CSV table of C-alpha atoms and ligand atoms in Angstrom, one decimal:
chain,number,residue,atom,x,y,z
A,1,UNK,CA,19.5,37.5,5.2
A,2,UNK,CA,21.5,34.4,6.5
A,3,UNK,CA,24.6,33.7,4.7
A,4,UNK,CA,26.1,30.6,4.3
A,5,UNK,CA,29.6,30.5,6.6
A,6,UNK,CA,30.8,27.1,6.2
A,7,UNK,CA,29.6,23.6,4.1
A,8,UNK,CA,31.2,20.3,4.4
A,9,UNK,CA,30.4,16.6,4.5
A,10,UNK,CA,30.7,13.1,5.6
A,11,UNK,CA,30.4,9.3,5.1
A,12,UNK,CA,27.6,8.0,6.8
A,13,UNK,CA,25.6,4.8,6.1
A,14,UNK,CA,22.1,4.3,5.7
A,15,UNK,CA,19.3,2.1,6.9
A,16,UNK,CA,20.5,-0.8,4.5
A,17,UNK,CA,23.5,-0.2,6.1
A,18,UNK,CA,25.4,1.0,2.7
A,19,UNK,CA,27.8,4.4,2.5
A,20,UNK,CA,26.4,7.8,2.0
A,21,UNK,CA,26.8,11.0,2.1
A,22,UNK,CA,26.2,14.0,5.2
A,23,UNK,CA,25.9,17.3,4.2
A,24,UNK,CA,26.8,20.1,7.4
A,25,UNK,CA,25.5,23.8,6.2
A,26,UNK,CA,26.0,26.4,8.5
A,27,UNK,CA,24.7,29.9,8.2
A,28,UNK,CA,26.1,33.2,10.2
A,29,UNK,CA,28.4,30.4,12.2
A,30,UNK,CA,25.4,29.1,13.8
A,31,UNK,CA,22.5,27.9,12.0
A,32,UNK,CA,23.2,24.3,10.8
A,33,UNK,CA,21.4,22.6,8.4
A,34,UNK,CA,22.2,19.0,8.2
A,35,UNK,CA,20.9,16.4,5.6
A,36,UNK,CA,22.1,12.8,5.0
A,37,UNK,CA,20.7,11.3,1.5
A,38,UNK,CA,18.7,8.5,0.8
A,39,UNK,CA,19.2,5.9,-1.9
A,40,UNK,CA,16.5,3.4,-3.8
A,41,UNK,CA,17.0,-0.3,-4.8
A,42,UNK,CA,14.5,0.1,-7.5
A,43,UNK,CA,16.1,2.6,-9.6
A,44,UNK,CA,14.8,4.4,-12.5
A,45,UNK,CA,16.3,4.4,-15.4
A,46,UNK,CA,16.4,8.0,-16.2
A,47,UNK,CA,17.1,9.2,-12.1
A,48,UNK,CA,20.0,11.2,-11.1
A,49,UNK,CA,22.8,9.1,-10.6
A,50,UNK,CA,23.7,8.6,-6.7
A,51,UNK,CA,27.3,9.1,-6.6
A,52,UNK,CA,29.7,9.8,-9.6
A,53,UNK,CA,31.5,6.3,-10.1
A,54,UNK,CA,29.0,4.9,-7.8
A,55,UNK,CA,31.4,5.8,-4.8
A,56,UNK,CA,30.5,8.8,-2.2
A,57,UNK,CA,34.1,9.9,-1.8
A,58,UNK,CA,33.9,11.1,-5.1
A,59,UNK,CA,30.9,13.4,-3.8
A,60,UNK,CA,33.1,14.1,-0.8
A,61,UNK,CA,35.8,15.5,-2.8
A,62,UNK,CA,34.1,17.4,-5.2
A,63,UNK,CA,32.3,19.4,-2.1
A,64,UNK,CA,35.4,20.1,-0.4
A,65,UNK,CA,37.0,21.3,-3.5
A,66,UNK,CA,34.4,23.5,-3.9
A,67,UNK,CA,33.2,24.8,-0.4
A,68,UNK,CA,34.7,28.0,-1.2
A,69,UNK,CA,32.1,28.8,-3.8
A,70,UNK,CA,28.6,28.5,-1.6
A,71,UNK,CA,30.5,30.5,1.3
A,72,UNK,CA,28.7,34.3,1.5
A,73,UNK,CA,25.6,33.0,-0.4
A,74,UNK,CA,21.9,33.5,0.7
A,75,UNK,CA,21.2,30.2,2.4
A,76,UNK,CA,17.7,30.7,1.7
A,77,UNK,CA,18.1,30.8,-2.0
A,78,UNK,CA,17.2,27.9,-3.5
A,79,UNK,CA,17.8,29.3,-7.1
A,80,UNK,CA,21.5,30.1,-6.5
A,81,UNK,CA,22.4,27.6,-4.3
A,82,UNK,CA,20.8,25.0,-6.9
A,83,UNK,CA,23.0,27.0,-9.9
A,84,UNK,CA,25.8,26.7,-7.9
A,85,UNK,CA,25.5,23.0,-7.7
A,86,UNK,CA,25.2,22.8,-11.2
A,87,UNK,CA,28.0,24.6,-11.9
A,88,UNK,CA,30.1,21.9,-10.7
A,89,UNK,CA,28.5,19.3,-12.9
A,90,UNK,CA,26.5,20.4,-16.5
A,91,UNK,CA,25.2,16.6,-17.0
A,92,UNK,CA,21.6,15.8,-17.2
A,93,UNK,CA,21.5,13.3,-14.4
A,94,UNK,CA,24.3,14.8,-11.7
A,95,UNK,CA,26.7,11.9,-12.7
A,96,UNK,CA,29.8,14.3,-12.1
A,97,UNK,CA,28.7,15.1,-8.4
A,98,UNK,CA,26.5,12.9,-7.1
A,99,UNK,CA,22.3,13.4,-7.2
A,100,UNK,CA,23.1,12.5,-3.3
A,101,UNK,CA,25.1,15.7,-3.1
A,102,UNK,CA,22.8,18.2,-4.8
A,103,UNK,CA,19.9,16.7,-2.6
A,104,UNK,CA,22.0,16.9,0.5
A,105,UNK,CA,23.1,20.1,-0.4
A,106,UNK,CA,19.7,21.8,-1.6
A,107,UNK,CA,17.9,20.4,1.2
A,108,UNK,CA,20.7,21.8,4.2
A,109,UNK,CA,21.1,24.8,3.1
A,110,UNK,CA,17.2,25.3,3.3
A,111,UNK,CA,17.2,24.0,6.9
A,112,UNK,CA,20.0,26.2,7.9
A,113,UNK,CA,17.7,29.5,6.4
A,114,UNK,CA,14.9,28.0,8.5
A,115,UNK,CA,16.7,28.0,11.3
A,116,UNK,CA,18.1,31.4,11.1
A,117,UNK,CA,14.7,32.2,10.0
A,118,UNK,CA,13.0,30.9,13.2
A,119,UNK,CA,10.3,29.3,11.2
A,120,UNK,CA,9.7,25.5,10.2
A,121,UNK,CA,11.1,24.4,7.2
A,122,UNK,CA,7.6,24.1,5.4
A,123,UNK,CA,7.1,27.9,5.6
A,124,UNK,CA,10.9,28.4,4.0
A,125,UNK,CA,9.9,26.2,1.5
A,126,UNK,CA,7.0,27.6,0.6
A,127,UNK,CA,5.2,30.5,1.8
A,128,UNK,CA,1.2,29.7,2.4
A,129,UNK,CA,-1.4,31.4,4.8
A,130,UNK,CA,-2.3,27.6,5.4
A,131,UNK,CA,-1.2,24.0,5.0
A,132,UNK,CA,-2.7,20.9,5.1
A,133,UNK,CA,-1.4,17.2,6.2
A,134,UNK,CA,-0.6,14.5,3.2
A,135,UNK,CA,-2.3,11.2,4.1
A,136,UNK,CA,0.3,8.8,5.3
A,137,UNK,CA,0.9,5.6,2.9
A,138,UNK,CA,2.7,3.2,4.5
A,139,UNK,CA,4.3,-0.2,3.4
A,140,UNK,CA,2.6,-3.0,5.8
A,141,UNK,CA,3.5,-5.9,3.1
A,142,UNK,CA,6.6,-5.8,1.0
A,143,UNK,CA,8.5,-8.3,-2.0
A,144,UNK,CA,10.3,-7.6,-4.9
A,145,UNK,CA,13.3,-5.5,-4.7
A,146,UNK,CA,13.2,-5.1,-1.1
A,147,UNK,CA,12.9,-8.8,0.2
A,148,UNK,CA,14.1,-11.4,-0.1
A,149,UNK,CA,12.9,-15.0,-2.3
A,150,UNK,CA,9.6,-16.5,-1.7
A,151,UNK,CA,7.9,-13.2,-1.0
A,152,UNK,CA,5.4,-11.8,-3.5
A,153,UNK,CA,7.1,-10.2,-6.8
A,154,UNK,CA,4.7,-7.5,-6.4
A,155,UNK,CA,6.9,-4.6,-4.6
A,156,UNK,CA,5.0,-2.9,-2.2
A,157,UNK,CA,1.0,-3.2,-0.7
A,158,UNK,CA,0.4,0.0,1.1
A,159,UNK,CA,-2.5,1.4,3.7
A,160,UNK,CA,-4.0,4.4,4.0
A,161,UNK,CA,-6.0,5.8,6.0
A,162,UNK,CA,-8.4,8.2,3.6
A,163,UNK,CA,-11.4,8.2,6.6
A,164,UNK,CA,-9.1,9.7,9.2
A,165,UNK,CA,-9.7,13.1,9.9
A,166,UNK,CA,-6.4,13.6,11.9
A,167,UNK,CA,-3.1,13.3,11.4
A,168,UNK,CA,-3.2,11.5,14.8
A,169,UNK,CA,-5.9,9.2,13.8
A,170,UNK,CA,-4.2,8.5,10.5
A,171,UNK,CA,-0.7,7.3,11.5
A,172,UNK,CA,-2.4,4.8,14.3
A,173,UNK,CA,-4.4,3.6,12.1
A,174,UNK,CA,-1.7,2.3,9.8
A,175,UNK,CA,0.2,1.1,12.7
A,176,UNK,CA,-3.0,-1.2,13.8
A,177,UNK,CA,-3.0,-2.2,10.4
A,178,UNK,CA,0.7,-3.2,10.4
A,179,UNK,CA,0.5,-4.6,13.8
A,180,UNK,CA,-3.0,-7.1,12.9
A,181,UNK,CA,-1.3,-7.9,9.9
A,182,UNK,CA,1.4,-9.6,11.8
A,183,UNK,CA,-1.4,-11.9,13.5
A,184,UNK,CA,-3.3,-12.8,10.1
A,185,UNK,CA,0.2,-13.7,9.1
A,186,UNK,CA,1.1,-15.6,12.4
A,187,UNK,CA,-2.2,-17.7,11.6
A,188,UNK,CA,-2.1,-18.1,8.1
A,189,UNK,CA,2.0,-19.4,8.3
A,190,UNK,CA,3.2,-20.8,12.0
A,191,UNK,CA,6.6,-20.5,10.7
A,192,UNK,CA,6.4,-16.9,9.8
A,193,UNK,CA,9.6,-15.3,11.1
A,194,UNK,CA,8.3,-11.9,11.6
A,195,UNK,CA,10.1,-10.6,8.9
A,196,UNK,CA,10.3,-7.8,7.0
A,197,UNK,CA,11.3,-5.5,3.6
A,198,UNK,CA,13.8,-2.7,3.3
A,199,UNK,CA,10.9,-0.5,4.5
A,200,UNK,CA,9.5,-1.9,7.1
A,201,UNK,CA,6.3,-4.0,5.4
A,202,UNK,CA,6.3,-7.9,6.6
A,203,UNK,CA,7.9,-9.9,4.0
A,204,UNK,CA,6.0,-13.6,4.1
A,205,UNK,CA,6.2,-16.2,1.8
A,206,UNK,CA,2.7,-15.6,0.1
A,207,UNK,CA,2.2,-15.2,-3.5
A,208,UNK,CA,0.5,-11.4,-4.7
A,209,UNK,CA,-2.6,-12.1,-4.6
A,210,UNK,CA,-2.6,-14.2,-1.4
A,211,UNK,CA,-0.4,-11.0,0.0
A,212,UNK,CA,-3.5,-9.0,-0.6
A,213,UNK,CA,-6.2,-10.7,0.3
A,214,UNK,CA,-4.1,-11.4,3.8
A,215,UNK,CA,-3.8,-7.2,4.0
A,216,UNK,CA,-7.8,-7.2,3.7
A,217,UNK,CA,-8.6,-9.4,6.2
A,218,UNK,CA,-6.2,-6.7,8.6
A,219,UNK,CA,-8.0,-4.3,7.8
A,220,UNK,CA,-11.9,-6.3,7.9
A,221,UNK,CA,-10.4,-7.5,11.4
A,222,UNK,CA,-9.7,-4.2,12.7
A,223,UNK,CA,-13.9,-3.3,12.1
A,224,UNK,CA,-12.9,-1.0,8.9
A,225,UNK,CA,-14.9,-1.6,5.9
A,226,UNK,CA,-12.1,-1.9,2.7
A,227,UNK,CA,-12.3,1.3,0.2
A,228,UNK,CA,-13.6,3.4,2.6
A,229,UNK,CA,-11.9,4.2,6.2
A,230,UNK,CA,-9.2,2.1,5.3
A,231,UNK,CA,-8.0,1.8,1.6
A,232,UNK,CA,-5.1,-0.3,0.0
A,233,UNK,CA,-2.2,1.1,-2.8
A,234,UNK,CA,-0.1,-1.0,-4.5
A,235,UNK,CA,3.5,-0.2,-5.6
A,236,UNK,CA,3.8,-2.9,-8.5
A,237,UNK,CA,7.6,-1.5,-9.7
A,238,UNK,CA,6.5,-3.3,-12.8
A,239,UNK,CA,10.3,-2.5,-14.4
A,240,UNK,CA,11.3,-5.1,-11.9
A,241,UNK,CA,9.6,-7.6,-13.5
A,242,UNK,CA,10.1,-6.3,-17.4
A,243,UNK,CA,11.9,-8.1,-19.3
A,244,UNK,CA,13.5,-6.5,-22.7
A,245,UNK,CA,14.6,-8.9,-24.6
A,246,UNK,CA,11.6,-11.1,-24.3
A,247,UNK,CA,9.2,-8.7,-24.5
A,248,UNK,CA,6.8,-9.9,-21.3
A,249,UNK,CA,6.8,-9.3,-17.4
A,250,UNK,CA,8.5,-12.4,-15.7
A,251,UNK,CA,6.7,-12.6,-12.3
A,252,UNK,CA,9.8,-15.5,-11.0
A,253,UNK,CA,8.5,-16.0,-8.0
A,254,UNK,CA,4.6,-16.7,-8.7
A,255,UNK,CA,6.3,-18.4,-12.0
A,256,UNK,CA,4.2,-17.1,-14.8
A,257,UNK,CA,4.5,-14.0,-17.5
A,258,UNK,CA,2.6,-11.1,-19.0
A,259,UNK,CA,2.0,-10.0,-22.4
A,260,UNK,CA,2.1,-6.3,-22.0
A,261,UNK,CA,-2.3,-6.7,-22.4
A,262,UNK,CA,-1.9,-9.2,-19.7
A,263,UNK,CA,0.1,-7.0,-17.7
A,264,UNK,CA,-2.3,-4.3,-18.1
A,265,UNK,CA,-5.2,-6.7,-17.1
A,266,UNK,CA,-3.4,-8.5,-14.1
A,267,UNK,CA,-3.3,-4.7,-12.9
A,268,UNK,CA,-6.4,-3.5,-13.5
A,269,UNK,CA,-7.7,-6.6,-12.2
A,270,UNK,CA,-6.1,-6.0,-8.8
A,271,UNK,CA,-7.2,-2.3,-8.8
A,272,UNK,CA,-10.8,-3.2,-9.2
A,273,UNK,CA,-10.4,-6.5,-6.5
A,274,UNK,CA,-9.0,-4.5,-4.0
A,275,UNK,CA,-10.1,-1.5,-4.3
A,276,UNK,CA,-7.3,0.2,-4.3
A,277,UNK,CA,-6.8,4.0,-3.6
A,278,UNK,CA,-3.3,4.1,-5.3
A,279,UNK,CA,-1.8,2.2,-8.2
A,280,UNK,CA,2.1,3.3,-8.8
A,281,UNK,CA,4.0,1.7,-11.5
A,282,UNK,CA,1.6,-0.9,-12.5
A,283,UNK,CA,3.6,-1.2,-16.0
A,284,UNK,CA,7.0,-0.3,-16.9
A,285,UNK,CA,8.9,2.6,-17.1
A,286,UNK,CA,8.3,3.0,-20.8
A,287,UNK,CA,5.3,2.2,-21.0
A,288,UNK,CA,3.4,5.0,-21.2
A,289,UNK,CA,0.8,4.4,-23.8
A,290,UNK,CA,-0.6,1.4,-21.0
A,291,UNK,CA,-0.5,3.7,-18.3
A,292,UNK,CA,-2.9,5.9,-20.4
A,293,UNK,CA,-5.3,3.2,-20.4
A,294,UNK,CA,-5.0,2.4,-16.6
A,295,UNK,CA,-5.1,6.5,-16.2
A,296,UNK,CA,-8.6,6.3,-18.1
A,297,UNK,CA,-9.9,3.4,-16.8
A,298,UNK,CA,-9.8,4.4,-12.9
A,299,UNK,CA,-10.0,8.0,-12.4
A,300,UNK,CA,-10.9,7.2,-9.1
A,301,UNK,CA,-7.6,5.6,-8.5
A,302,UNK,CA,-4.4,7.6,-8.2
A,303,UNK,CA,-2.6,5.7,-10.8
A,304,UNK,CA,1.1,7.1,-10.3
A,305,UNK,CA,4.4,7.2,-12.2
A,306,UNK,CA,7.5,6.7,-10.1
A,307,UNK,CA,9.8,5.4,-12.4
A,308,UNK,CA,7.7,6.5,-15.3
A,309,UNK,CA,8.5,10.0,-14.4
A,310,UNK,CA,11.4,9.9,-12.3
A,311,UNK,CA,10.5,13.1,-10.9
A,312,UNK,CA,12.1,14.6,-13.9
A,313,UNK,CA,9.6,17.6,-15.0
A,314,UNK,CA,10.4,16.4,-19.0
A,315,UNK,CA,9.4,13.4,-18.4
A,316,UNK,CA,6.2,14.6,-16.4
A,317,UNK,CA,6.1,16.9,-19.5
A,318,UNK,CA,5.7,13.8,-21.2
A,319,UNK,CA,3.6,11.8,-19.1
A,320,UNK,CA,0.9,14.6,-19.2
A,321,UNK,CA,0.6,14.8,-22.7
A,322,UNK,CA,0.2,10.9,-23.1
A,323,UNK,CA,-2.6,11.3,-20.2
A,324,UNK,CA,-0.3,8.3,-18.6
A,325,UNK,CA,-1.1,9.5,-15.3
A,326,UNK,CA,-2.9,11.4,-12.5
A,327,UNK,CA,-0.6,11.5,-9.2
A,328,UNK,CA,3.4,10.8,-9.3
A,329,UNK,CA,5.3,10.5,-6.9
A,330,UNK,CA,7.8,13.2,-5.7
A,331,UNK,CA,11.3,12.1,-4.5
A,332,UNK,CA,13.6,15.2,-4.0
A,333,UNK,CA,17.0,12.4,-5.3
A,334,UNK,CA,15.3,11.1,-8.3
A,335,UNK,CA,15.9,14.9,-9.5
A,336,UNK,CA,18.8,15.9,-7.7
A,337,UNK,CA,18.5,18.8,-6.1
A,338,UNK,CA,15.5,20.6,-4.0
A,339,UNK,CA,15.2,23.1,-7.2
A,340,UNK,CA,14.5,20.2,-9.8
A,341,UNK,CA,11.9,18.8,-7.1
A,342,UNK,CA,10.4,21.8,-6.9
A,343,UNK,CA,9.9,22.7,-10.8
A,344,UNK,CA,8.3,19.2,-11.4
A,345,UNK,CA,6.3,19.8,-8.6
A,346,UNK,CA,4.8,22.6,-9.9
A,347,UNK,CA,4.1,21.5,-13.5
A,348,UNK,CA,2.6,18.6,-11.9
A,349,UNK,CA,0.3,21.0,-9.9
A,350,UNK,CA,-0.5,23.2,-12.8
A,351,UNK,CA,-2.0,20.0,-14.9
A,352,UNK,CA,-3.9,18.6,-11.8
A,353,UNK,CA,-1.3,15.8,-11.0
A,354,UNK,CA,-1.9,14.9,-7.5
A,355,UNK,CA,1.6,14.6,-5.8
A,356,UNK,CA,2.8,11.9,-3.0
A,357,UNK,CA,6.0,12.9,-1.8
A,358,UNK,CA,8.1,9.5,-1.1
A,359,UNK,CA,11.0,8.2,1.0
A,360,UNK,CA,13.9,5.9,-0.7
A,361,UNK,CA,14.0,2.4,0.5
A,362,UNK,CA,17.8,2.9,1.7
A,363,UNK,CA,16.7,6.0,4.2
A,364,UNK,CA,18.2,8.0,6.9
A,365,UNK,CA,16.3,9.0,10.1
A,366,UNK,CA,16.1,12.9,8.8
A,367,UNK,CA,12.5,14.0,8.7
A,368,UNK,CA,12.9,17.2,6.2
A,369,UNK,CA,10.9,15.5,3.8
A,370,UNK,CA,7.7,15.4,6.2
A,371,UNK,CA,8.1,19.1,5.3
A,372,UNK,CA,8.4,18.8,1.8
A,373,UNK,CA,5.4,17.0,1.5
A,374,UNK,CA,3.6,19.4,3.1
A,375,UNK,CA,5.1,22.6,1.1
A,376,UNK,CA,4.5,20.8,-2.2
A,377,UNK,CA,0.4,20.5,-1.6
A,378,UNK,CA,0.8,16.6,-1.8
A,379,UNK,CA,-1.6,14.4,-1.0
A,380,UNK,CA,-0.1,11.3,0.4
A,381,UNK,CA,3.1,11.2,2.5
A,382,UNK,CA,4.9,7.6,1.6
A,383,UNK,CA,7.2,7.3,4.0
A,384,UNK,CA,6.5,3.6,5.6
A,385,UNK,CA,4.5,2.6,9.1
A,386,UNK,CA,7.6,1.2,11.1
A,387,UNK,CA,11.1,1.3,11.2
A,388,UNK,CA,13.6,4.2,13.1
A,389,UNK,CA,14.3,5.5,10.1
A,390,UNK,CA,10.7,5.9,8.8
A,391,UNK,CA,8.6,6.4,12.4
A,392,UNK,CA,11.1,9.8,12.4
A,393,UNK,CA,8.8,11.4,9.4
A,394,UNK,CA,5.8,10.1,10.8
A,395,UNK,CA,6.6,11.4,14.8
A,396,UNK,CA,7.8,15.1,12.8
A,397,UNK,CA,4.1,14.7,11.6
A,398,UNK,CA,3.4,14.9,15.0
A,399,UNK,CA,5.2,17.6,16.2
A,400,UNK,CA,4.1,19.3,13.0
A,401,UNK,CA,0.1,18.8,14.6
A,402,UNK,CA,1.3,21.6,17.2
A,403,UNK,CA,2.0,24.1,14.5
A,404,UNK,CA,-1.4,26.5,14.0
A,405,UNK,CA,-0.8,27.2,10.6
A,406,UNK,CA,-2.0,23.2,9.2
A,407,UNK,CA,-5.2,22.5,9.3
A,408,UNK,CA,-6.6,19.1,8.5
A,409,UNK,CA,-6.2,17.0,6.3
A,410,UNK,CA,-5.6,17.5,2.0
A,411,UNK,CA,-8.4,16.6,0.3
A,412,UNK,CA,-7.7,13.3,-2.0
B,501,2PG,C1,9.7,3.0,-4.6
B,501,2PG,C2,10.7,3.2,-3.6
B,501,2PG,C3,10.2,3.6,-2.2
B,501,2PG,P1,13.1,2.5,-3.9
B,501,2PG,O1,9.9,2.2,-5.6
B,501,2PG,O2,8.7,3.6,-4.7
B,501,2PG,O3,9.1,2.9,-1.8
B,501,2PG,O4,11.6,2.2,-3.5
B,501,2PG,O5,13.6,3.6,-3.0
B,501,2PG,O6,13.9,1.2,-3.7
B,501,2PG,O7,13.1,3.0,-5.3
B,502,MG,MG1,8.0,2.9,-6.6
């Protein structure tokens, strides 16, 4: 048994270039663990709160404070290392330490037991006689939250490549996608900067469904037949748009609004157009009664919560008995620490929710979570097509190929 021989942490930044936190855990004076948290600009309502105060000294402090009290424990306990987390802060949502730190925390200590270990952090995570790889989904055309005006209000339109066989085949195939995109783009606008989202996707000026249909023609130019080889997802972060007070979706940059109905028809509407393979957030985070309806309509379609479920196993709780859903997505700091992640993860597995285990748009380059996604049984890997920060999940993929112990691909 490794023990835990010293913890501390640091201010880092992250791809959006704002502060974060580093966590350092070290086991027997030599294995280190080393995790530096992510952050989302399309926050839930009901996620773990970042940083108490919104300020990662704060995190900072309270760690160093309290070193002392992870010092001699079993680094590969998840259980105790979670409860001593949560010792320092009895709130719901982590605002006295920082969801950043119990992440950080959680997820460092695991590495550092792998480590010591000798065996890749999937196996820690979860012992299996065999694994298989999530499907990548990977922004290639982003708006809303994460660019800028003029681009679609729509958040996210995602590829996937269901027909690949590999893991190989699948991550070059949404990096041809990405790439041909940038040519349908280049012909469609000549002034088209080449720009692009928080995460990576191009970020034109194109209304949503002119965004789509420009994604199609990618994939129809690449020789791939839509729905089948090659499928579309849509993140619609439809809290973005909802507005409380009036009641109605305010799409500002198309210039129009949705009844809740309409909201539930301008959704379906794109699911059955585009044929997509994965619908998240397509009403707001309340709305779980609509979801339902989408849920029923298109079992074929993994119609997600994200910040209907906020990776809070309650709310899942919740989101099951309504029927609202069948996939969410799995994001270790909507919960806090690793332990949280894991217990939703399980009830979600237990009532047949398919998982996708998910980046933040404010990322580091760590790759643990290629791992998670893998221990957890999902079935999609979100985790972007380009970028430093998101290429490192996709290249531990990669490395990951080498191991024996996956094989293939998880069934959708
Ligand atoms: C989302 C995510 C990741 P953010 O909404 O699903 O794609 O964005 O991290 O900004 O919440
Ligand atoms: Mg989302």
């Amino acid at each position: 048994m490794a023990k835990i021989s010293s913890i501390e942490g640091r201010i880092l930044y992250n791809s959006r270039g704002s502060k974060t936190i580093e966590v350092d855990v070290k086991s027997d004076g030599k294995f280190l663990g080393r995790v530096c948290a992510p952050s989302g600009a399309s926050v839930g309502k009901y996620e773990a709160v970042s940083f108490p105060n919104g300020k990662p000294e704060e995190s900072l402090r309270v760690l160093s404070e309290n070193a002392q009290k992870f010092i001699g424990l079993d680094s590969s306990d998840l259980k105790v290392i979670h409860d001593t987390v949560r010792s320092l802060d009895k709130t719901n949502n982590y605002s006295e330490v920082g969801g950043a730190l119990a992440f950080a925390v959680t997820i460092a200590a695991m590495e550092s037991a792998a480590k010591a270990a000798e065996e890749p952090l999937f196996k820690i995570l979860s012992p299996q006689s065999s694994y298989k790889f999530p499907f990548p989904l990977g922004n290639i055309l982003g708006g809303g939250a994460h660019a800028g005006p003029g681009t679609p209000d729509i958040q996210e339109i995602l590829v996937c490549s269901t027909g690949s066989k590999t893991i190989e085949s699948a991550i070059e195939t949404n990096l041809a996608v990405h790439r041909e995109l940038r040519s349908v783009l280049e012909k469609e606008d000549p002034g088209f900067t080449n720009g692009r989202g928080d995460e990576g996707g191009w970020a034109p000026k194109l209304e949503n469904h002119k965004a789509l249909e420009v994604s199609v023609k990618a994939i129809e130019n690449l020789g791939f037949t839509l729905g089948k080889e090659v499928s579309l997802g849509v993140d619609f972060a439809s809290s973005t748009q909802w507005n409380e007070q009036k009641e109605k979706y305010v799409y500002n940059r198309a210039g129009f609004e949705n009844s809740t109905g309409e909201q539930i028809d301008f959704a379906a509407d794109i699911i059955e157009k585009y044929k997509l393979i994965y619908a998240e957030d397509a009403v707001h985070e309340e709305a779980f009664e609509d979801m339902s309806e989408l849920t029923a309509k298109f079992p074929k379609t993994l119609v997600t919560g994200d910040d209907l479920t906020v990776t809070n196993k309650d709310i899942l709780q919740k989101a099951i008995d309504k029927k609202s859903c069948n996939a969410a997505i799995l994001k270790v700091n909507q919960a806090g620490s690793l332990f949280d992640a894991f217990e939703f993860a399980n009830l979600a597995t237990q009532n047949n929710i398919k998982l996708i285990t998910s980046h933040r748009s404010g990322e580091s380059t760590d790759s643990q979570i290629s791992h998670i996604g893998i221990a957890t049984k999902s079935k999609m890997l979100k985790v972007g097509v380009v970028g430093g920060e998101r290429v490192a999940k996709l290249n531990e993929l990669l490395r990951l190929s080498e191991h024996d112990l996956i094989c293939g691909m998880a069934e959708i």
